[in-house]
Structure formats: C-alpha cells, structure tokens
Coordinates of C-alpha atoms (C1' of nucleotides) in Angstrom, one line a residue:
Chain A
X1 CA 0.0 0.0 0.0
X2 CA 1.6 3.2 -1.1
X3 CA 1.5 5.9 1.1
X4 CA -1.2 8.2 -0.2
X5 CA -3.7 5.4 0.6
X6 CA -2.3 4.6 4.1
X7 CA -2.6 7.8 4.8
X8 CA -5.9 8.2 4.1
X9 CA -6.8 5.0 5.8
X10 CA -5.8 6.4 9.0
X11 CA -7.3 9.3 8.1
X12 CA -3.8 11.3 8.5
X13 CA -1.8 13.0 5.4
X14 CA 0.8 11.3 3.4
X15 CA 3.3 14.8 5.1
X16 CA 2.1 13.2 8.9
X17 CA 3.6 9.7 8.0
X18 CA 7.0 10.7 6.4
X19 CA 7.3 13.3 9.7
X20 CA 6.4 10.0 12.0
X21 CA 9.3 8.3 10.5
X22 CA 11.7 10.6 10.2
X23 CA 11.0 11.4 14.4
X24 CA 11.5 7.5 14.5
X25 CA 7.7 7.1 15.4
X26 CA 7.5 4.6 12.7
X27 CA 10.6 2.1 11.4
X28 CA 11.0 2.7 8.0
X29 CA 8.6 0.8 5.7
X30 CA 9.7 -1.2 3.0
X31 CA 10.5 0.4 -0.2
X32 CA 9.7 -0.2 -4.0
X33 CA 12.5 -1.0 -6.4
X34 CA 11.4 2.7 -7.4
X35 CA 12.1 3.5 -3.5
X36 CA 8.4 4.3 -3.1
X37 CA 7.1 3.4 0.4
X38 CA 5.4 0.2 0.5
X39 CA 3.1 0.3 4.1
X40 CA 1.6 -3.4 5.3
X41 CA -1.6 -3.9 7.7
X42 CA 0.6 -4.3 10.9
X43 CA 2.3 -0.4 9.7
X44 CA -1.1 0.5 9.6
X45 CA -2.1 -0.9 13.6
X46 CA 1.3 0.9 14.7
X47 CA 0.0 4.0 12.7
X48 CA -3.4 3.8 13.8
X49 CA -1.9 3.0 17.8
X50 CA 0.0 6.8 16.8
X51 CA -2.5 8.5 16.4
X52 CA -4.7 7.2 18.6
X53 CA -2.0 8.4 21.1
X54 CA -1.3 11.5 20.1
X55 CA -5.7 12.1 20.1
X56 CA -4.8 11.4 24.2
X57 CA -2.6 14.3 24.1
X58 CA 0.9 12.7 24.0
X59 CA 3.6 14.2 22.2
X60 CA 5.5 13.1 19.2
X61 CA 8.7 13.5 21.6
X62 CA 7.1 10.9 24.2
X63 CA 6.1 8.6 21.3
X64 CA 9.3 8.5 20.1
X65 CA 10.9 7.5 23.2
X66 CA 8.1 4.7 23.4
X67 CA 9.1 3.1 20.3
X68 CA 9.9 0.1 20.8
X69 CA 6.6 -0.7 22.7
X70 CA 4.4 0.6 19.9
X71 CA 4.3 -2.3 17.5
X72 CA 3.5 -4.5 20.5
X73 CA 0.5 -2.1 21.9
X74 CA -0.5 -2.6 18.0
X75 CA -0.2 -6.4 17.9
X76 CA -2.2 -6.6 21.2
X77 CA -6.0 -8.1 21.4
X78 CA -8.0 -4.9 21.9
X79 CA -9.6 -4.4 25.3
X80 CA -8.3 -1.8 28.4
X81 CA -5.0 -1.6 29.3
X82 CA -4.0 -3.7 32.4
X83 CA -0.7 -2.1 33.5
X84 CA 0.1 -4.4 36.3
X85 CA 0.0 -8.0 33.9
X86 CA 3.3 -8.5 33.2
X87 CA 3.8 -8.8 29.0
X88 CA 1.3 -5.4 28.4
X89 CA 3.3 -2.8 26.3
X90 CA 2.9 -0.8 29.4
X91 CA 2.3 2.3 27.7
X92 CA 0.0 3.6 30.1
X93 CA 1.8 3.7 33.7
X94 CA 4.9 4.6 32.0
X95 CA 6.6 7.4 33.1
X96 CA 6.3 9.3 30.1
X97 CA 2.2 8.8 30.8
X98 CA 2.4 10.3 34.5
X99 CA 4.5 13.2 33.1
X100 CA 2.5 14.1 30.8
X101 CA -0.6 14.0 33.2
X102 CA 1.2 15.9 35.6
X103 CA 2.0 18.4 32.4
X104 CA -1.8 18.7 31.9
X105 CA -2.7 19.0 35.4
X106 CA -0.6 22.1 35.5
X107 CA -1.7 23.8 32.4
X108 CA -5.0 23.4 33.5
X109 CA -4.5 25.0 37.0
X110 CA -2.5 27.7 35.2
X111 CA -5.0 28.7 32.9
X112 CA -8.0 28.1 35.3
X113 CA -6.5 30.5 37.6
X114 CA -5.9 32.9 34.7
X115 CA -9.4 32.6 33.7
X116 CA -10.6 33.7 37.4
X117 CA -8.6 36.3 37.5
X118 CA -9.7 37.8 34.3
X119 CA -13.1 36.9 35.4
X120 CA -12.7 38.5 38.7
X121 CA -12.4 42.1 37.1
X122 CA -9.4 44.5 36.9
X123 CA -8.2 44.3 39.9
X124 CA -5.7 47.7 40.5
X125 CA -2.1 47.1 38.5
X126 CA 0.2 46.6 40.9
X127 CA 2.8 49.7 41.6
X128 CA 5.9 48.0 41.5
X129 CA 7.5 45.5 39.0
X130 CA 5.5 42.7 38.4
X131 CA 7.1 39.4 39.7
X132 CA 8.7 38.0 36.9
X133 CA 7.3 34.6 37.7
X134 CA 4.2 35.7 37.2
X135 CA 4.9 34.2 33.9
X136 CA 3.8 36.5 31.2
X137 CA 4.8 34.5 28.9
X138 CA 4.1 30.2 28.5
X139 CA 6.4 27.7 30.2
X140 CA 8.9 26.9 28.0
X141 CA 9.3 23.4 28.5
X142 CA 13.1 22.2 28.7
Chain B
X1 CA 14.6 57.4 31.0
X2 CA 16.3 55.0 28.4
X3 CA 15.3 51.8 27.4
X4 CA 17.6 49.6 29.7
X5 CA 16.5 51.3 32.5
X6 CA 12.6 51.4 31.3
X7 CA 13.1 47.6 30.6
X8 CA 14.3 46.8 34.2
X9 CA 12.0 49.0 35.7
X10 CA 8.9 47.1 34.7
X11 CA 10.4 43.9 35.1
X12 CA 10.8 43.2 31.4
X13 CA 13.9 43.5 28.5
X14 CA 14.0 46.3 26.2
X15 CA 13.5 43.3 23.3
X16 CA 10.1 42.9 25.0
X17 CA 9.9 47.5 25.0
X18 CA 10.6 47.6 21.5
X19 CA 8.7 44.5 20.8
X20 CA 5.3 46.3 22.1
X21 CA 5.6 49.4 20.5
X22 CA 6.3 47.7 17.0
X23 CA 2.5 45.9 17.7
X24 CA 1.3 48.8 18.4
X25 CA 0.7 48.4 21.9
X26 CA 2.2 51.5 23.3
X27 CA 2.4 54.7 21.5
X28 CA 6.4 55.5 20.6
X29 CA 8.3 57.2 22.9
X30 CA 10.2 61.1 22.7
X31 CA 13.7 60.4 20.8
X32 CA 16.7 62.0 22.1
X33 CA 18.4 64.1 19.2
X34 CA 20.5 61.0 18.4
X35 CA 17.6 58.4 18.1
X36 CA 17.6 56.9 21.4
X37 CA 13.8 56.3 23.3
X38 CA 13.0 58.4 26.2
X39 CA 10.6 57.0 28.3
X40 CA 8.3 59.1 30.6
X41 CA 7.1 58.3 33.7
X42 CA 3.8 57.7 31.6
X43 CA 4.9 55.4 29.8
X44 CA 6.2 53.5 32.5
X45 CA 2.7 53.4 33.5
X46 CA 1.0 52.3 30.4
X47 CA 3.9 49.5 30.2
X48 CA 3.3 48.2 33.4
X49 CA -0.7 48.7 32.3
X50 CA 0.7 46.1 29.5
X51 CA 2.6 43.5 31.3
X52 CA -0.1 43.6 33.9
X53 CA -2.9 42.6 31.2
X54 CA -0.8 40.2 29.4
X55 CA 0.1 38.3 32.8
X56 CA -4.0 38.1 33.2
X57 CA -3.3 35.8 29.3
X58 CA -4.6 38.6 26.9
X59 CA -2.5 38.0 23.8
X60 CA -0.5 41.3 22.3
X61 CA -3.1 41.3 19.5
X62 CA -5.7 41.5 22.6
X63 CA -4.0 44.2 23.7
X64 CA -3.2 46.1 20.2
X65 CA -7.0 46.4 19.4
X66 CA -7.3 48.0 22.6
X67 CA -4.2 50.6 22.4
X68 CA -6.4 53.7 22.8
X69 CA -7.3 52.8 25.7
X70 CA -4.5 51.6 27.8
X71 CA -3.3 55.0 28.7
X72 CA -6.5 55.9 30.6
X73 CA -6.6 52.3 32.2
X74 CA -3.3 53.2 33.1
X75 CA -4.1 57.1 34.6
X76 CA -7.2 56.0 36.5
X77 CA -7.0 55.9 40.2
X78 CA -6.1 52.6 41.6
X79 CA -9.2 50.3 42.5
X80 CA -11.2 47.7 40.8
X81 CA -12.7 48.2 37.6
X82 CA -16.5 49.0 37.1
X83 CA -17.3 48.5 34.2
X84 CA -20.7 49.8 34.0
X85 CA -19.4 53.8 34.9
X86 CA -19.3 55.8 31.9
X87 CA -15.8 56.5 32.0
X88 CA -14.2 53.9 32.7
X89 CA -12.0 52.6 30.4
X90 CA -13.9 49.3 30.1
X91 CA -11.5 47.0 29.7
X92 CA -13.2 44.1 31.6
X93 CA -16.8 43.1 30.3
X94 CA -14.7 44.6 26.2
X95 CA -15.6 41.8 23.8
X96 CA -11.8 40.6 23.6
X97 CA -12.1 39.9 27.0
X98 CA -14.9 38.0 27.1
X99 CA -14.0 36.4 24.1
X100 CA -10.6 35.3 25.8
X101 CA -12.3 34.1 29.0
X102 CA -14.7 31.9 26.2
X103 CA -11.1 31.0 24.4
X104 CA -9.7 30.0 27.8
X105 CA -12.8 27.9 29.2
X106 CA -12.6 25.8 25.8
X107 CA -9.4 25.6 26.2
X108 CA -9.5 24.2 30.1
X109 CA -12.1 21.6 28.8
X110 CA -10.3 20.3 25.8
X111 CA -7.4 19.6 28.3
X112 CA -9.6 18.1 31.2
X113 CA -11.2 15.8 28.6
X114 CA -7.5 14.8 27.3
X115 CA -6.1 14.4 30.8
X116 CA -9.3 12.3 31.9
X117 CA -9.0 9.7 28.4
X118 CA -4.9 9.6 29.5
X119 CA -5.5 9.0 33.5
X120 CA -7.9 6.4 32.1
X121 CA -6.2 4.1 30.5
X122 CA -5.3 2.9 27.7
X123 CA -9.0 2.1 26.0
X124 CA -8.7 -0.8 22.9
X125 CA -7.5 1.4 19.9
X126 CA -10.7 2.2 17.8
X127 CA -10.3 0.2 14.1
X128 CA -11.4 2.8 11.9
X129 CA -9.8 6.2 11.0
X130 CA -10.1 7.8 14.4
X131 CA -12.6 11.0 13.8
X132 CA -10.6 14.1 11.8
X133 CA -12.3 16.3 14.1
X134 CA -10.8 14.4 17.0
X135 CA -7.8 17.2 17.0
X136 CA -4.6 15.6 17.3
X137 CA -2.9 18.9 16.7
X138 CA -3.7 22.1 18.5
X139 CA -6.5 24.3 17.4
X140 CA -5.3 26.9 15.4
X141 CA -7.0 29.6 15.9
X142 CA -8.1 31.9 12.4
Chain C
dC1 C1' 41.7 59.5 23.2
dT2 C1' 40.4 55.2 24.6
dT3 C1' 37.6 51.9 27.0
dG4 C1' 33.4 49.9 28.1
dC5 C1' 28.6 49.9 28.3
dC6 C1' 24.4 51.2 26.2
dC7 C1' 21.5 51.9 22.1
dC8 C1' 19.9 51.5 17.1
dT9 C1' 17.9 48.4 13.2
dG10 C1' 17.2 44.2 10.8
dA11 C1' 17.3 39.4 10.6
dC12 C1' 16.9 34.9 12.1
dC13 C1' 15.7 31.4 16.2
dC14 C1' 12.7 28.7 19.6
dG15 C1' 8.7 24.6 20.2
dC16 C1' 5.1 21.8 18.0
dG17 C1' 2.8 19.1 14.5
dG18 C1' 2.9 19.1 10.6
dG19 C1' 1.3 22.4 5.7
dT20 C1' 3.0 23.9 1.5
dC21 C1' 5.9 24.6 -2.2
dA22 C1' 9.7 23.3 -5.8
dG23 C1' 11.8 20.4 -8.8
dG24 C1' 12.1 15.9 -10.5
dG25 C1' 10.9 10.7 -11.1
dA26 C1' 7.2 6.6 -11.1
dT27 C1' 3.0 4.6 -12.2
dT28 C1' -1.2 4.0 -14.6
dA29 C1' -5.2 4.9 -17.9
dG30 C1' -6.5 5.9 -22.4
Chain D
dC1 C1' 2.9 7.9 -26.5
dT2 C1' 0.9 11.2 -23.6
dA3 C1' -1.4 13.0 -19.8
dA4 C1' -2.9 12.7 -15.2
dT5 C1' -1.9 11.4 -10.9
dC6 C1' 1.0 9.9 -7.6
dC7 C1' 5.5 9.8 -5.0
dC8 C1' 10.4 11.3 -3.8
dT9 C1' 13.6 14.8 -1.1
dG10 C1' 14.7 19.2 0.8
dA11 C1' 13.4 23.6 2.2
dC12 C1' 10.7 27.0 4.1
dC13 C1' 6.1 28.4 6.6
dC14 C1' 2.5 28.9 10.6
dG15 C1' 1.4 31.3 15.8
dC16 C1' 3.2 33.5 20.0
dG17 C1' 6.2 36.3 22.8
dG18 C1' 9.8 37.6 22.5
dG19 C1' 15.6 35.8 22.6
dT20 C1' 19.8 36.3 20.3
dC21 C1' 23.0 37.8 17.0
dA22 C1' 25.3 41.1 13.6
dG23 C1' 27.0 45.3 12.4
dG24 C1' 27.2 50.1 13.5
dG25 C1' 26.7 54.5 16.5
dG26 C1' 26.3 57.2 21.2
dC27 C1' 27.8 58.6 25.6
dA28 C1' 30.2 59.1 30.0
dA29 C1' 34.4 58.1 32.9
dG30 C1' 39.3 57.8 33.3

DNA sequence: CTTGCCCCTGACCCGCGGGTCAGGGATTAG
DNA sequence: CTAATCCCTGACCCGCGGGTCAGGGGCAAG
C-alpha cells in the first residue's frame, strides 16, 4: 500500500507519516525497487496505535521514546490496558504517561487560575514590577 | 529614562519595549536628538498597564486592538474596575475579554477531557480512521 | 583618546505538528 | 505515446512572545 492510501486510511496526510518516521515514530517501511514506500496492515495498527495516542494528548517527543513498545501495543487483542499484567506494552503507567498527566494537570491550573482572574475584574495594576514569575509568557518546557 | 532602565524598571527586556511598540501596543516614545527612546514616567505606566494585562493571558493582538485605551486604564485611580461607569475605560466586560475568558474555558475543557482519556487508561484502539475532528494537533486559531 | 557599556535596526531562532511549495521521477489509464 | 496522478527529497512556513546575534553608532568616565 503506497502511502497516499495509508494515509488516508488512518485518516492522516501522506506529510504526517514521512514526519512519523523521520522522528523514529514509525521504522521505516519497505520500499519499491522505485524507493516508493510500500506500508503493510501491521504499519497500519502501529500507525493507527500513533495517532490514537497523540488524540490522548501525547507528544511526538514521548512517542518517540516509546518506540519500541508501539508495535507490540498494536499487535495486542484490543480491550483496556491492564498495566500491572506482566507482557502489556505498558504504555500507560509509564513514566512518560504520569508526566505528561502531571504536564496537563498544570496547564489546567494555570490557565484556570488565569481565567478567574480575568473573570474576577481589573483588579488595580500593581505599583511595583510585576514578579517575573508571574509568567507573562508560556512555560517553556526544557 | 532610556530603554535599559525602562526595561528593568517594569520587570521586562528592552526586546520585549521595542517589541510592544512595533505591535502597536504602546504609542512610541520622545527620541533623544541621536535616536535613542526616552521613556516618561507615563509610559512607565501604560507598560506596566501592558505587562499587567498580558500576565491576566490577553495575547498582544488583545492588547493592540485595545491601544487607545491603555493609557487611561493606566491614569485612572487605583481600585477595581467598574465597568458599567461611563468612563471607565472598560477594559473588563470589552468583547476581547470575554471572548478570551470563552477561548480560555474551551481551552480548560479540551485539556480536562484529554487528561481524563490519558489518567484512564489505555481504551482498545478504535479500528477505523479515528474522527478528523478528534484534534490531534492544536487548534489553530483563524 | 580610549575603554566599556548602552542603544539602534534588521534578521533569524525557539517549540510543535505538521502544511505547502519546488523540482524531479514513477505509475497508470487511455 | 501522452497526460494525469501519484511519489520522492529538501526547504521554508505557521502562531506566539519575545531571545539572540550582527553590524554600526552614542555617551560618559578615566
């Protein structure tokens, strides 16, 4: 299956698969004598496992670490995660899950907090210099 | 006053000085006769007026469509804003702020919802193309 | 006069998940 | 054979709030 068709079987674009790969998301399909790429069902369960996890709100960077585990969480017999069975991919649990958790759980207290605030009303600016914590500008992660 | 000091003054860089007045967020400053900016004690005011604002997660465009009025946001006695007094400068209960708080509780639930499907668990990967609309990448906003 | 710090403008850089183009080759239908 | 459609790589683009560099001028102290 060439790659304009896998991508639109995932409902992705053919751009989103080449990026997948080249971020080692994805090992390398095989390749026509012509070097087109040449996707099989089981690239298609990794690809569809992808995006199915970025859709949760992981990023490309945690995916890429995960790897290794992707093909297996593919291969598996759908159903819920159990984390604690030994021989699960063990996405979920990972460390990489609870950071990224943890990641949400801040943003959301951030911006909640910046909503009430706005909400609240102008409060009177404050005379002296704003703390710099305050964070006037987004975390920059790393 | 010169930029440096303006900049450290407020708790920002003169980048960030510069930066606002090419968006249009504060009028320019006085030049000296060799070019440099010469910020008044005003201006100090309507800066920290800006940095204040942003810190409450109005974006600089936010801020740039309401330029005419940050001076008098900035001049008016301290206290809480009301924003029903003729006079006021209205900054809370302005459509851009109301439209941000909006922006900002979509923005809370689209991360709750992701946060909740990551905490979880890792539900069977859905077979067919997982729903365009689903978002994998960030709304982008225009 | 020199040294050292400040300021000027213009240009490119960051993360993130790709979109979009440019220039060239492959495949397939008629 | 030709035309249409696909695919390849490499490079630049987006928003957002500035950071950082490059190359040149200003200004005060010693």
């Amino acid at each position: 299956m060439r790659i304009g068709d896998a991508a639109a079987a995932i409902g992705a674009t053919p751009r989103a698969l080449r990026f997948y790969e080249q971020r080692g998301l994805l090992s390398p399909p095989r390749r026509t004598r012509s070097g087109q790429r040449d996707y099989t069902a089981e690239d298609l369960a990794v690809l569809r496992g992808i995006r199915y996890l970025l859709g949760l709100g992981l990023t490309v960077e945690d995916l890429a670490g995960l790897a290794d585990r992707l093909p297996l969480l593919a291969a598996r017999p759908p159903g819920p995660c159990r984390p604690d069975e030994p021989g699960e991919p063990a996405i979920i649990g990972t460390t990489v899950v609870r950071r990224r958790i943890a990641a949400l759980d801040a943003e959301i207290e951030r911006l909640t907090r910046l909503r009430d605030a706005l909400r609240e009303g102008l409060a009177p600016i404050p005379a002296g210099e704003p703390s710099p914590a305050a964070g006037v500008s987004p975390p920059r992660r790393r």
